Amino acid sequence: MSDLAGIVPDPHPDGYALSLTGVTRTFHEGERELQVLKGIDFAMNPGEMIALVAPSGTGKSTLLQIAGLLERPDEGEVLIAGESCGDMDDDERTLVRRDQVGFVYQFHHLLPEFTALENVMLPQMIAGLAKKEAAVRAKELLDYMRLGDRARHRPSELSGGEQQRVAIARAVANAPRLLLLDEPTGNLDPVTADYVFDALYALVRASGVAALFATHNMELARRMNRCVTLQGGVLKPYQP
């Protein structure tokens, strides 16, 4: 496999779930200039699970934020599900994030006053789905994540691994095309991390969502379709 093939594969018949072309990002601190992304070209197909492995401070989170339309690149183009996002205003970008992108972070960020079921219902209701339909979808997702018996529990009543599985169910509640995960197992012990990953892996396979998974866990990285790394602001294939 060539370097290019490791970064930009042949497109799926339905097109890429995510495509980045010539993406650059530079930060300025006084007179100091730090270019963290240097002309990134990258694409992933529906159903792919890709590990993004690199040391802290190399730009992993910046890359995820640009891919998820939380931040704009200085140059370059971002396409999600074939739609160019460069000329979108903030409201349009918000709608794409809501409908096409799911996020999971190291800390689950569940709303503590709501149950697991309600946390998964909320993004659907914000998107306009009726409460009854949102509840059915949320229950199906929690059952799939093996949390059906914990649906009525609040986050404080759940273990760390259970909370992260609820966060994953919430992230895919609106059936996004792209799932971005920033160290989602980094706060878990190895056994729990494996359990959470297994549930996520099964969900990716069943739904066809594309998942970009930033991690330091090399055991998990080996189980994904591809692995990439950031070196000096350049994205390269990586062999764990």
mmCIF file with all atom_site columns, C-alpha atoms in Angstrom, residues 20 22-27 34-41 52 57-67 71-75 78 229-235:
data_model
loop_
_atom_site.group_PDB
_atom_site.id
_atom_site.type_symbol
_atom_site.label_atom_id
_atom_site.label_alt_id
_atom_site.label_comp_id
_atom_site.label_asym_id
_atom_site.label_entity_id
_atom_site.label_seq_id
_atom_site.pdbx_PDB_ins_code
_atom_site.Cartn_x
_atom_site.Cartn_y
_atom_site.Cartn_z
_atom_site.occupancy
_atom_site.B_iso_or_equiv
_atom_site.pdbx_formal_charge
_atom_site.auth_seq_id
_atom_site.auth_comp_id
_atom_site.auth_asym_id
_atom_site.auth_atom_id
_atom_site.pdbx_PDB_model_num
ATOM 1  C CA . LEU A 1 20  ? -9.884  16.890 3.915  1.00 0.00 ? 20  LEU A CA 1
ATOM 2  C CA . GLY A 1 22  ? -4.894  20.873 1.776  1.00 0.00 ? 22  GLY A CA 1
ATOM 3  C CA . VAL A 1 23  ? -5.948  21.645 5.353  1.00 0.00 ? 23  VAL A CA 1
ATOM 4  C CA . THR A 1 24  ? -3.566  23.935 7.246  1.00 0.00 ? 24  THR A CA 1
ATOM 5  C CA . ARG A 1 25  ? -3.822  25.482 10.698 1.00 0.00 ? 25  ARG A CA 1
ATOM 6  C CA . THR A 1 26  ? -1.382  27.888 12.354 1.00 0.00 ? 26  THR A CA 1
ATOM 7  C CA . PHE A 1 27  ? -1.560  29.306 15.865 1.00 0.00 ? 27  PHE A CA 1
ATOM 8  C CA . LEU A 1 34  ? 3.207   27.337 15.307 1.00 0.00 ? 34  LEU A CA 1
ATOM 9  C CA . GLN A 1 35  ? 1.887   25.541 12.237 1.00 0.00 ? 35  GLN A CA 1
ATOM 10 C CA . VAL A 1 36  ? 0.275   22.381 13.598 1.00 0.00 ? 36  VAL A CA 1
ATOM 11 C CA . LEU A 1 37  ? -1.315  21.168 10.337 1.00 0.00 ? 37  LEU A CA 1
ATOM 12 C CA . LYS A 1 38  ? 0.565   21.475 7.045  1.00 0.00 ? 38  LYS A CA 1
ATOM 13 C CA . GLY A 1 39  ? -1.550  20.745 3.981  1.00 0.00 ? 39  GLY A CA 1
ATOM 14 C CA . ILE A 1 40  ? -3.410  17.717 5.336  1.00 0.00 ? 40  ILE A CA 1
ATOM 15 C CA . ASP A 1 41  ? -4.976  15.422 2.731  1.00 0.00 ? 41  ASP A CA 1
ATOM 16 C CA . LEU A 1 52  ? -5.216  8.554  14.879 1.00 0.00 ? 52  LEU A CA 1
ATOM 17 C CA . GLY A 1 57  ? 0.535   18.495 21.439 1.00 0.00 ? 57  GLY A CA 1
ATOM 18 C CA . THR A 1 58  ? 0.969   17.378 17.829 1.00 0.00 ? 58  THR A CA 1
ATOM 19 C CA . GLY A 1 59  ? -2.421  18.602 16.598 1.00 0.00 ? 59  GLY A CA 1
ATOM 20 C CA . LYS A 1 60  ? -4.715  15.568 16.971 1.00 0.00 ? 60  LYS A CA 1
ATOM 21 C CA . SER A 1 61  ? -7.466  17.522 18.715 1.00 0.00 ? 61  SER A CA 1
ATOM 22 C CA . THR A 1 62  ? -7.134  20.397 16.227 1.00 0.00 ? 62  THR A CA 1
ATOM 23 C CA . LEU A 1 63  ? -7.556  17.947 13.348 1.00 0.00 ? 63  LEU A CA 1
ATOM 24 C CA . LEU A 1 64  ? -10.670 16.457 14.966 1.00 0.00 ? 64  LEU A CA 1
ATOM 25 C CA . GLN A 1 65  ? -12.135 19.896 15.640 1.00 0.00 ? 65  GLN A CA 1
ATOM 26 C CA . ILE A 1 66  ? -11.625 20.948 12.018 1.00 0.00 ? 66  ILE A CA 1
ATOM 27 C CA . ALA A 1 67  ? -13.074 17.660 10.755 1.00 0.00 ? 67  ALA A CA 1
ATOM 28 C CA . GLU A 1 71  ? -12.904 25.082 14.074 1.00 0.00 ? 71  GLU A CA 1
ATOM 29 C CA . ARG A 1 72  ? -12.093 26.491 10.633 1.00 0.00 ? 72  ARG A CA 1
ATOM 30 C CA . PRO A 1 73  ? -8.811  25.750 8.853  1.00 0.00 ? 73  PRO A CA 1
ATOM 31 C CA . ASP A 1 74  ? -6.638  28.616 7.633  1.00 0.00 ? 74  ASP A CA 1
ATOM 32 C CA . GLU A 1 75  ? -6.616  26.976 4.211  1.00 0.00 ? 75  GLU A CA 1
ATOM 33 C CA . VAL A 1 78  ? -13.533 19.963 4.446  1.00 0.00 ? 78  VAL A CA 1
ATOM 34 C CA . THR A 1 229 ? -0.189  9.606  12.718 1.00 0.00 ? 229 THR A CA 1
ATOM 35 C CA . LEU A 1 230 ? 0.729   13.293 12.772 1.00 0.00 ? 230 LEU A CA 1
ATOM 36 C CA . GLN A 1 231 ? 4.425   14.093 12.443 1.00 0.00 ? 231 GLN A CA 1
ATOM 37 C CA . GLY A 1 232 ? 5.537   17.687 12.128 1.00 0.00 ? 232 GLY A CA 1
ATOM 38 C CA . GLY A 1 233 ? 2.079   18.761 11.000 1.00 0.00 ? 233 GLY A CA 1
ATOM 39 C CA . VAL A 1 234 ? 1.918   16.102 8.275  1.00 0.00 ? 234 VAL A CA 1
ATOM 40 C CA . LEU A 1 235 ? -0.481  13.146 8.334  1.00 0.00 ? 235 LEU A CA 1
#
